[in-house]
Amino acid sequence: MCHADHRLDHDFFYYHPTTSNVSSFFRTVTVLSESGGRVAEVFVRNNEDVQAGEPIFRLDDSSQQAAAETARRQIAEVEASLVLASSERAAANALIEQARAQLTQSTADFDRQNSLLERGSSAVSVRDVEILETQVSANQASVDAAMADLSAVEAKISVQLPAQRASAEAALEQAETEIEKLTIYAGTTGRIEQLSLQVGDIVSPVLRPAGILVPTEVGYGRFLAGFPQVTTQVIQQGGVAEMMCISKPFTIIPMVIVEVQDVIASGQVRPSDLLLDPQNIGTPGTISAYLEPIFPGQADGIPPGSRCIANAYTDNHHRLETDDTLGFFHRIFLHVVDTVGVVHAAGLRIRALLLPLQTLVFTGH
């Protein structure tokens, strides 16, 4: 019966629709860590205001610190290897000089003995020349081996050790990044709610969020009202309205319709494996209109999320004053419409007076 009366009230006041579905919606930010862990330190308390970038809590970073220290030790080891490789390069250069000197000496001995053998001297034998020739080949091989050792040392200094150092530095950077991620910061300025963390608690990004951050200045001074679909042609951008909220009793706030949503939420669909059937749609959706106070500051003190009641009005005063083409009965009709608006406004004020009494006394809240 009450629902029927409420619907009748909407039909009777078609040009001045009313709705009790008015609220200032606000968004929340879930306080989560990127990975699970045990809480090591909590920097804020519940219901405390935080600034963007301010730390909220920190997870235990023992394993990440160990990984960072390991990477630092690897970098130090590579630096020591570079110093050692420099000594190895100097030793390789010395071995090359030594091998070249021996090659030069053995080559000179071979040339001298071979020259005597070719002249038919009896002071040298073929066997002696062959031994010297073998010695020259061995010394040449020693020079080649020393050059190869130097190339290996040069490659170690210029390629292998820098690559190992870059890998260790990347591991250190990754570990330090993981350590930074374990400190959770406020992404925006707001107030922390439902934060009940204690040192030693386990936080999981899937199973257990840490709390909720309610951003500041979000949801203040802007209200979303849902009017019945029958009033679609009446609710227009720029129209005037009045609003009263339970959280600010005995106060009527003049509002202006700043925006009208051009779609109805009940028709929203998402891709699925089921075909749509209109009969499965629940209660009909409403026309969503955004309201803001005509005079700045009048909605101050109304917490976001407050439930409110709003009347929207159709004003024909200017039309009656300026439009000379209106007929007699048309003018009477417009006067009646405006008169009904006055009655509706009076009804809103009566409700504003009775609402606290009804809420606190009759409902026992």
Tab-separated table of C-alpha atoms in Angstrom:
chain	number	residue	atom	x	y	z
A	1	MET	CA	0.000	0.000	0.000
A	2	CYS	CA	2.826	2.344	0.863
A	3	HIS	CA	4.544	1.501	-2.404
A	4	ALA	CA	1.345	2.262	-4.333
A	5	ASP	CA	0.928	5.567	-2.511
A	6	HIS	CA	4.529	6.438	-3.270
A	7	ARG	CA	4.019	5.674	-6.947
A	8	LEU	CA	0.807	7.708	-6.998
A	9	ASP	CA	2.679	10.602	-5.452
A	10	HIS	CA	5.192	10.448	-8.307
A	11	ASP	CA	2.416	10.425	-10.920
A	12	PHE	CA	0.532	13.306	-9.285
A	13	PHE	CA	3.613	15.500	-9.114
A	14	TYR	CA	4.802	14.652	-12.625
A	15	TYR	CA	6.208	18.118	-13.274
A	16	HIS	CA	7.837	18.255	-9.821
A	17	PRO	CA	9.263	14.761	-9.294
A	18	THR	CA	10.651	13.657	-5.972
A	19	THR	CA	13.034	10.888	-5.018
A	20	SER	CA	14.537	9.475	-1.864
A	21	ASN	CA	17.335	7.837	-3.855
A	22	VAL	CA	19.885	10.609	-3.470
A	23	SER	CA	23.419	10.153	-2.189
A	24	SER	CA	26.892	11.572	-2.551
A	25	PHE	CA	28.868	8.623	-3.808
A	26	PHE	CA	32.576	8.395	-3.171
A	27	ARG	CA	35.291	5.953	-4.140
A	28	THR	CA	37.641	4.048	-1.886
A	29	VAL	CA	41.161	2.751	-2.426
A	30	THR	CA	41.997	-0.663	-1.038
A	31	VAL	CA	45.281	-0.665	0.853
A	32	LEU	CA	47.157	-3.655	-0.575
A	33	SER	CA	50.708	-4.854	-0.937
A	34	GLU	CA	51.940	-6.240	-4.246
A	35	SER	CA	53.043	-9.436	-2.530
A	36	GLY	CA	52.114	-11.231	0.659
A	37	GLY	CA	54.225	-10.998	3.772
A	38	ARG	CA	54.420	-10.405	7.480
A	39	VAL	CA	53.946	-6.888	8.819
A	40	ALA	CA	57.157	-5.488	10.285
A	41	GLU	CA	56.109	-1.904	11.018
A	42	VAL	CA	52.910	0.164	10.988
A	43	PHE	CA	53.290	3.921	10.468
A	44	VAL	CA	49.688	5.158	10.815
A	45	ARG	CA	46.654	4.449	12.941
A	46	ASN	CA	43.058	3.789	12.014
A	47	ASN	CA	40.967	6.898	11.180
A	48	GLU	CA	44.125	8.924	10.608
A	49	ASP	CA	44.562	11.394	7.756
A	50	VAL	CA	47.460	10.681	5.414
A	51	GLN	CA	49.079	12.635	2.619
A	52	ALA	CA	49.858	11.236	-0.818
A	53	GLY	CA	53.203	9.427	-0.680
A	54	GLU	CA	53.132	8.931	3.098
A	55	PRO	CA	54.073	5.382	4.239
A	56	ILE	CA	51.290	3.282	5.766
A	57	PHE	CA	53.008	0.038	6.731
A	58	ARG	CA	56.051	-2.084	5.879
A	59	LEU	CA	56.390	-5.822	5.390
A	60	ASP	CA	59.334	-7.890	6.584
A	61	ASP	CA	62.191	-7.646	4.071
A	62	SER	CA	64.727	-10.135	5.490
A	63	SER	CA	64.950	-12.293	2.379
A	64	GLN	CA	65.105	-9.278	0.058
A	65	GLN	CA	67.853	-7.708	2.190
A	66	ALA	CA	69.790	-10.973	1.997
A	67	ALA	CA	69.405	-11.011	-1.788
A	68	ALA	CA	70.622	-7.405	-1.963
A	69	GLU	CA	73.639	-8.209	0.212
A	70	THR	CA	74.450	-11.211	-1.990
A	71	ALA	CA	74.355	-8.980	-5.066
A	72	ARG	CA	76.640	-6.452	-3.351
A	73	ARG	CA	79.125	-9.223	-2.531
A	74	GLN	CA	79.018	-10.383	-6.145
A	75	ILE	CA	79.792	-6.849	-7.320
A	76	ALA	CA	82.722	-6.652	-4.890
A	77	GLU	CA	83.946	-10.052	-6.126
A	78	VAL	CA	83.834	-8.850	-9.727
A	79	GLU	CA	85.781	-5.702	-8.798
A	80	ALA	CA	88.443	-7.866	-7.139
A	81	SER	CA	88.543	-10.087	-10.215
A	82	LEU	CA	89.137	-7.014	-12.380
A	83	VAL	CA	92.146	-6.054	-10.247
A	84	LEU	CA	93.470	-9.610	-10.484
A	85	ALA	CA	92.851	-9.675	-14.229
A	86	SER	CA	94.922	-6.522	-14.611
A	87	SER	CA	97.819	-8.352	-12.927
A	88	GLU	CA	97.214	-11.348	-15.174
A	89	ARG	CA	97.401	-9.066	-18.217
A	90	ALA	CA	100.727	-7.670	-17.068
A	91	ALA	CA	102.034	-11.211	-16.506
A	92	ALA	CA	100.791	-12.269	-19.958
A	93	ASN	CA	102.602	-9.337	-21.561
A	94	ALA	CA	105.794	-10.317	-19.718
A	95	LEU	CA	105.469	-13.915	-20.916
A	96	ILE	CA	105.044	-12.679	-24.482
A	97	GLU	CA	108.229	-10.627	-24.235
A	98	GLN	CA	110.092	-13.583	-22.747
A	99	ALA	CA	108.813	-15.961	-25.436
A	100	ARG	CA	109.706	-13.478	-28.182
A	101	ALA	CA	113.220	-13.093	-26.774
A	102	GLN	CA	113.714	-16.852	-26.725
A	103	LEU	CA	112.320	-17.076	-30.256
A	104	THR	CA	114.719	-14.384	-31.436
A	105	GLN	CA	117.686	-16.152	-29.800
A	106	SER	CA	116.794	-19.586	-31.146
A	107	THR	CA	116.151	-18.161	-34.625
A	108	ALA	CA	119.597	-16.509	-34.636
A	109	ASP	CA	121.278	-19.745	-33.528
A	110	PHE	CA	119.468	-21.712	-36.195
A	111	ASP	CA	120.363	-19.257	-38.944
A	112	ARG	CA	124.018	-19.292	-37.941
A	113	GLN	CA	124.310	-23.094	-37.698
A	114	ASN	CA	122.314	-23.654	-40.850
A	115	SER	CA	124.583	-21.249	-42.743
A	116	LEU	CA	127.659	-23.189	-41.630
A	117	LEU	CA	126.007	-26.465	-42.653
A	118	GLU	CA	125.196	-25.113	-46.116
A	119	ARG	CA	128.860	-24.046	-46.575
A	120	GLY	CA	129.956	-27.610	-45.747
A	121	SER	CA	131.581	-26.800	-42.436
A	122	SER	CA	132.479	-29.798	-40.294
A	123	ALA	CA	131.914	-27.808	-37.109
A	124	VAL	CA	128.185	-28.449	-37.276
A	125	SER	CA	126.161	-31.523	-37.960
A	126	VAL	CA	122.765	-31.998	-39.545
A	127	ARG	CA	121.466	-33.241	-36.227
A	128	ASP	CA	122.450	-30.000	-34.497
A	129	VAL	CA	120.635	-27.926	-37.136
A	130	GLU	CA	117.509	-30.066	-36.810
A	131	ILE	CA	117.544	-29.569	-33.020
A	132	LEU	CA	117.804	-25.801	-33.443
A	133	GLU	CA	114.974	-25.829	-35.994
A	134	THR	CA	112.785	-27.701	-33.526
A	135	GLN	CA	113.691	-25.207	-30.845
A	136	VAL	CA	112.630	-22.326	-33.102
A	137	SER	CA	109.254	-23.982	-33.685
A	138	ALA	CA	108.799	-24.563	-29.946
A	139	ASN	CA	109.619	-20.951	-29.146
A	140	GLN	CA	107.192	-19.762	-31.853
A	141	ALA	CA	104.505	-21.912	-30.240
A	142	SER	CA	105.354	-20.355	-26.870
A	143	VAL	CA	104.867	-16.894	-28.385
A	144	ASP	CA	101.519	-17.943	-29.862
A	145	ALA	CA	100.418	-19.440	-26.538
A	146	ALA	CA	101.405	-16.288	-24.668
A	147	MET	CA	99.458	-14.173	-27.183
A	148	ALA	CA	96.436	-16.426	-26.717
A	149	ASP	CA	96.693	-16.074	-22.940
A	150	LEU	CA	96.794	-12.288	-23.344
A	151	SER	CA	93.710	-12.382	-25.591
A	152	ALA	CA	91.876	-14.476	-22.986
A	153	VAL	CA	92.791	-12.014	-20.234
A	154	GLU	CA	91.710	-9.078	-22.417
A	155	ALA	CA	88.368	-10.797	-23.126
A	156	LYS	CA	87.945	-11.463	-19.429
A	157	ILE	CA	88.549	-7.793	-18.620
A	158	SER	CA	86.463	-6.315	-21.431
A	159	VAL	CA	83.600	-8.847	-21.751
A	160	GLN	CA	83.286	-11.504	-19.054
A	161	LEU	CA	83.812	-9.475	-15.891
A	162	PRO	CA	81.736	-6.447	-17.056
A	163	ALA	CA	78.893	-8.847	-17.897
A	164	GLN	CA	79.139	-10.429	-14.447
A	165	ARG	CA	79.167	-6.983	-12.846
A	166	ALA	CA	76.133	-5.869	-14.887
A	167	SER	CA	74.277	-9.042	-13.851
A	168	ALA	CA	75.124	-8.462	-10.176
A	169	GLU	CA	74.082	-4.808	-10.419
A	170	ALA	CA	70.780	-5.838	-12.026
A	171	ALA	CA	70.233	-8.352	-9.217
A	172	LEU	CA	70.963	-5.628	-6.662
A	173	GLU	CA	68.574	-3.219	-8.355
A	174	GLN	CA	65.857	-5.875	-8.417
A	175	ALA	CA	66.378	-6.665	-4.739
A	176	GLU	CA	66.268	-2.978	-3.811
A	177	THR	CA	63.092	-2.566	-5.884
A	178	GLU	CA	61.508	-5.487	-4.056
A	179	ILE	CA	62.517	-3.892	-0.755
A	180	GLU	CA	60.870	-0.608	-1.771
A	181	LYS	CA	57.669	-2.448	-2.741
A	182	LEU	CA	57.411	-3.852	0.775
A	183	THR	CA	56.728	-0.352	2.106
A	184	ILE	CA	53.145	0.553	1.204
A	185	TYR	CA	52.507	4.255	0.571
A	186	ALA	CA	49.293	6.250	0.288
A	187	GLY	CA	48.526	6.793	-3.378
A	188	THR	CA	46.355	9.826	-2.646
A	189	THR	CA	45.531	12.136	0.209
A	190	GLY	CA	42.726	10.786	2.364
A	191	ARG	CA	41.779	9.000	5.560
A	192	ILE	CA	42.675	5.465	6.574
A	193	GLU	CA	39.689	3.330	7.568
A	194	GLN	CA	39.378	-0.248	8.855
A	195	LEU	CA	43.100	-0.546	9.457
A	196	SER	CA	43.656	-3.094	12.196
A	197	LEU	CA	47.220	-4.166	11.432
A	198	GLN	CA	49.606	-5.304	14.117
A	199	VAL	CA	53.275	-6.163	13.806
A	200	GLY	CA	53.450	-9.832	12.877
A	201	ASP	CA	50.156	-9.956	10.954
A	202	ILE	CA	50.111	-11.621	7.548
A	203	VAL	CA	48.949	-9.448	4.645
A	204	SER	CA	47.929	-10.970	1.316
A	205	PRO	CA	46.934	-9.060	-1.825
A	206	VAL	CA	44.321	-11.756	-2.537
A	207	LEU	CA	43.039	-12.989	0.805
A	208	ARG	CA	43.603	-10.179	3.281
A	209	PRO	CA	43.827	-6.476	2.378
A	210	ALA	CA	45.234	-4.159	5.004
A	211	GLY	CA	42.515	-1.498	5.036
A	212	ILE	CA	40.709	1.162	3.037
A	213	LEU	CA	41.822	4.658	2.040
A	214	VAL	CA	39.004	7.157	1.513
A	215	PRO	CA	40.323	9.979	-0.712
A	216	THR	CA	39.780	13.540	0.456
A	217	GLU	CA	37.471	15.862	-1.492
A	218	VAL	CA	35.839	12.977	-3.345
A	219	GLY	CA	32.058	12.850	-2.983
A	220	TYR	CA	31.726	16.258	-1.322
A	221	GLY	CA	29.286	18.755	-2.818
A	222	ARG	CA	28.069	16.516	-5.648
A	223	PHE	CA	25.043	14.255	-5.321
A	224	LEU	CA	23.599	11.566	-7.561
A	225	ALA	CA	19.788	11.391	-7.635
A	226	GLY	CA	17.727	8.612	-9.198
A	227	PHE	CA	14.338	9.879	-10.450
A	228	PRO	CA	11.556	7.622	-11.808
A	229	GLN	CA	11.701	6.923	-15.535
A	230	VAL	CA	8.286	8.555	-16.038
A	231	THR	CA	9.904	11.927	-15.347
A	232	THR	CA	12.546	11.550	-18.072
A	233	GLN	CA	11.161	14.494	-20.072
A	234	VAL	CA	11.022	16.698	-16.966
A	235	ILE	CA	14.517	16.147	-15.563
A	236	GLN	CA	16.739	18.393	-17.634
A	237	GLN	CA	20.184	19.888	-17.221
A	238	GLY	CA	19.972	23.326	-15.625
A	239	GLY	CA	16.770	22.555	-13.740
A	240	VAL	CA	16.402	23.558	-10.103
A	241	ALA	CA	15.811	21.239	-7.169
A	242	GLU	CA	15.764	21.171	-3.394
A	243	MET	CA	17.367	18.583	-1.164
A	244	MET	CA	17.322	17.544	2.465
A	245	CYS	CA	19.625	14.967	4.061
A	246	ILE	CA	19.253	12.847	7.162
A	247	SER	CA	22.773	13.789	8.217
A	248	LYS	CA	21.876	17.506	8.167
A	249	PRO	CA	18.287	17.739	9.509
A	250	PHE	CA	16.021	20.791	9.357
A	251	THR	CA	17.974	22.087	6.360
A	252	ILE	CA	16.671	22.563	2.819
A	253	ILE	CA	19.467	23.024	0.269
A	254	PRO	CA	18.692	24.602	-3.128
A	255	MET	CA	20.317	22.546	-5.876
A	256	VAL	CA	20.842	22.712	-9.616
A	257	ILE	CA	20.869	19.763	-12.014
A	258	VAL	CA	24.321	19.945	-13.594
A	259	GLU	CA	24.193	16.732	-15.596
A	260	VAL	CA	21.688	14.057	-16.600
A	261	GLN	CA	22.984	10.578	-17.399
A	262	ASP	CA	21.765	9.618	-20.865
A	263	VAL	CA	21.588	5.885	-20.137
A	264	ILE	CA	19.756	3.837	-17.504
A	265	ALA	CA	21.898	1.546	-15.387
A	266	SER	CA	19.427	-1.348	-15.432
A	267	GLY	CA	20.131	-1.881	-19.136
A	268	GLN	CA	23.831	-2.402	-18.640
A	269	VAL	CA	25.111	-5.698	-20.066
A	270	ARG	CA	28.402	-7.543	-20.105
A	271	PRO	CA	29.491	-10.215	-22.597
A	272	SER	CA	28.557	-13.683	-21.357
A	273	ASP	CA	27.467	-17.085	-22.622
A	274	LEU	CA	23.795	-16.333	-21.877
A	275	LEU	CA	21.326	-14.539	-24.113
A	276	LEU	CA	19.598	-11.537	-22.624
A	277	ASP	CA	15.941	-11.841	-21.598
A	278	PRO	CA	14.223	-8.554	-20.639
A	279	GLN	CA	11.942	-10.324	-18.153
A	280	ASN	CA	14.990	-11.170	-16.056
A	281	ILE	CA	15.694	-7.498	-15.421
A	282	GLY	CA	14.797	-6.621	-11.850
A	283	THR	CA	13.357	-3.325	-10.709
A	284	PRO	CA	13.250	-0.640	-13.391
A	285	GLY	CA	16.215	1.654	-13.337
A	286	THR	CA	16.037	5.344	-12.625
A	287	ILE	CA	17.088	8.457	-14.465
A	288	SER	CA	20.378	9.507	-12.881
A	289	ALA	CA	20.921	13.228	-12.407
A	290	TYR	CA	23.892	14.943	-10.776
A	291	LEU	CA	23.017	17.759	-8.361
A	292	GLU	CA	25.230	20.478	-6.966
A	293	PRO	CA	24.388	23.287	-4.511
A	294	ILE	CA	23.399	26.542	-6.136
A	295	PHE	CA	25.288	28.433	-3.451
A	296	PRO	CA	28.776	27.091	-2.638
A	297	GLY	CA	29.246	25.738	0.846
A	298	GLN	CA	25.630	24.916	1.593
A	299	ALA	CA	26.317	21.174	1.397
A	300	ASP	CA	29.278	21.407	3.777
A	301	GLY	CA	28.970	19.104	6.719
A	302	ILE	CA	27.122	16.384	4.795
A	303	PRO	CA	29.332	13.286	4.887
A	304	PRO	CA	29.770	11.428	1.591
A	305	GLY	CA	27.370	8.503	1.409
A	306	SER	CA	24.552	10.340	3.215
A	307	ARG	CA	21.020	9.408	2.184
A	308	CYS	CA	18.970	12.383	1.031
A	309	ILE	CA	15.601	13.326	-0.471
A	310	ALA	CA	15.274	15.685	-3.425
A	311	ASN	CA	12.489	17.521	-5.247
A	312	ALA	CA	12.996	18.747	-8.794
A	313	TYR	CA	10.813	21.612	-10.005
A	314	THR	CA	9.451	22.848	-13.291
A	315	ASP	CA	9.335	26.659	-13.337
A	316	ASN	CA	6.933	28.321	-15.801
A	317	HIS	CA	7.095	31.849	-14.370
A	318	HIS	CA	9.325	33.257	-17.106
A	319	ARG	CA	7.222	31.623	-19.811
A	320	LEU	CA	4.027	33.068	-18.389
A	321	GLU	CA	5.594	36.533	-18.327
A	322	THR	CA	7.071	36.557	-21.841
A	323	ASP	CA	5.056	34.176	-24.049
A	324	ASP	CA	2.027	36.026	-25.441
A	325	THR	CA	0.936	33.087	-27.585
A	326	LEU	CA	-0.300	31.054	-24.634
A	327	GLY	CA	-4.034	30.458	-24.542
A	328	PHE	CA	-6.244	30.995	-21.506
A	329	PHE	CA	-6.535	27.367	-20.520
A	330	HIS	CA	-2.837	26.815	-21.193
A	331	ARG	CA	-2.008	29.642	-18.798
A	332	ILE	CA	-4.346	28.187	-16.183
A	333	PHE	CA	-2.614	24.826	-16.587
A	334	LEU	CA	0.851	26.332	-16.134
A	335	HIS	CA	-0.317	28.250	-13.061
A	336	VAL	CA	-1.647	24.996	-11.604
A	337	VAL	CA	1.698	23.293	-12.337
A	338	ASP	CA	3.598	26.038	-10.497
A	339	THR	CA	1.108	25.942	-7.612
A	340	VAL	CA	1.624	22.196	-7.259
A	341	GLY	CA	5.359	22.904	-7.099
A	342	VAL	CA	4.776	25.229	-4.136
A	343	VAL	CA	2.726	22.526	-2.423
A	344	HIS	CA	5.428	19.990	-3.106
A	345	ALA	CA	8.075	22.303	-1.679
A	346	ALA	CA	5.973	22.775	1.440
A	347	GLY	CA	5.677	19.006	1.742
A	348	LEU	CA	9.461	18.663	1.617
A	349	ARG	CA	9.809	21.132	4.473
A	350	ILE	CA	7.256	19.260	6.548
A	351	ARG	CA	9.219	16.062	5.953
A	352	ALA	CA	12.406	17.877	6.986
A	353	LEU	CA	10.746	18.793	10.292
A	354	LEU	CA	9.286	15.343	10.931
A	355	LEU	CA	12.175	13.197	9.702
A	356	PRO	CA	14.371	13.512	12.836
A	357	LEU	CA	11.387	12.763	15.052
A	358	GLN	CA	10.404	9.801	12.932
A	359	THR	CA	13.969	8.472	12.830
A	360	LEU	CA	14.851	8.926	16.497
A	361	VAL	CA	11.506	8.195	18.173
A	362	PHE	CA	9.306	5.968	16.060
A	363	THR	CA	12.006	3.761	14.583
A	364	GLY	CA	14.113	3.641	17.746
A	365	HIS	CA	17.369	4.536	15.972
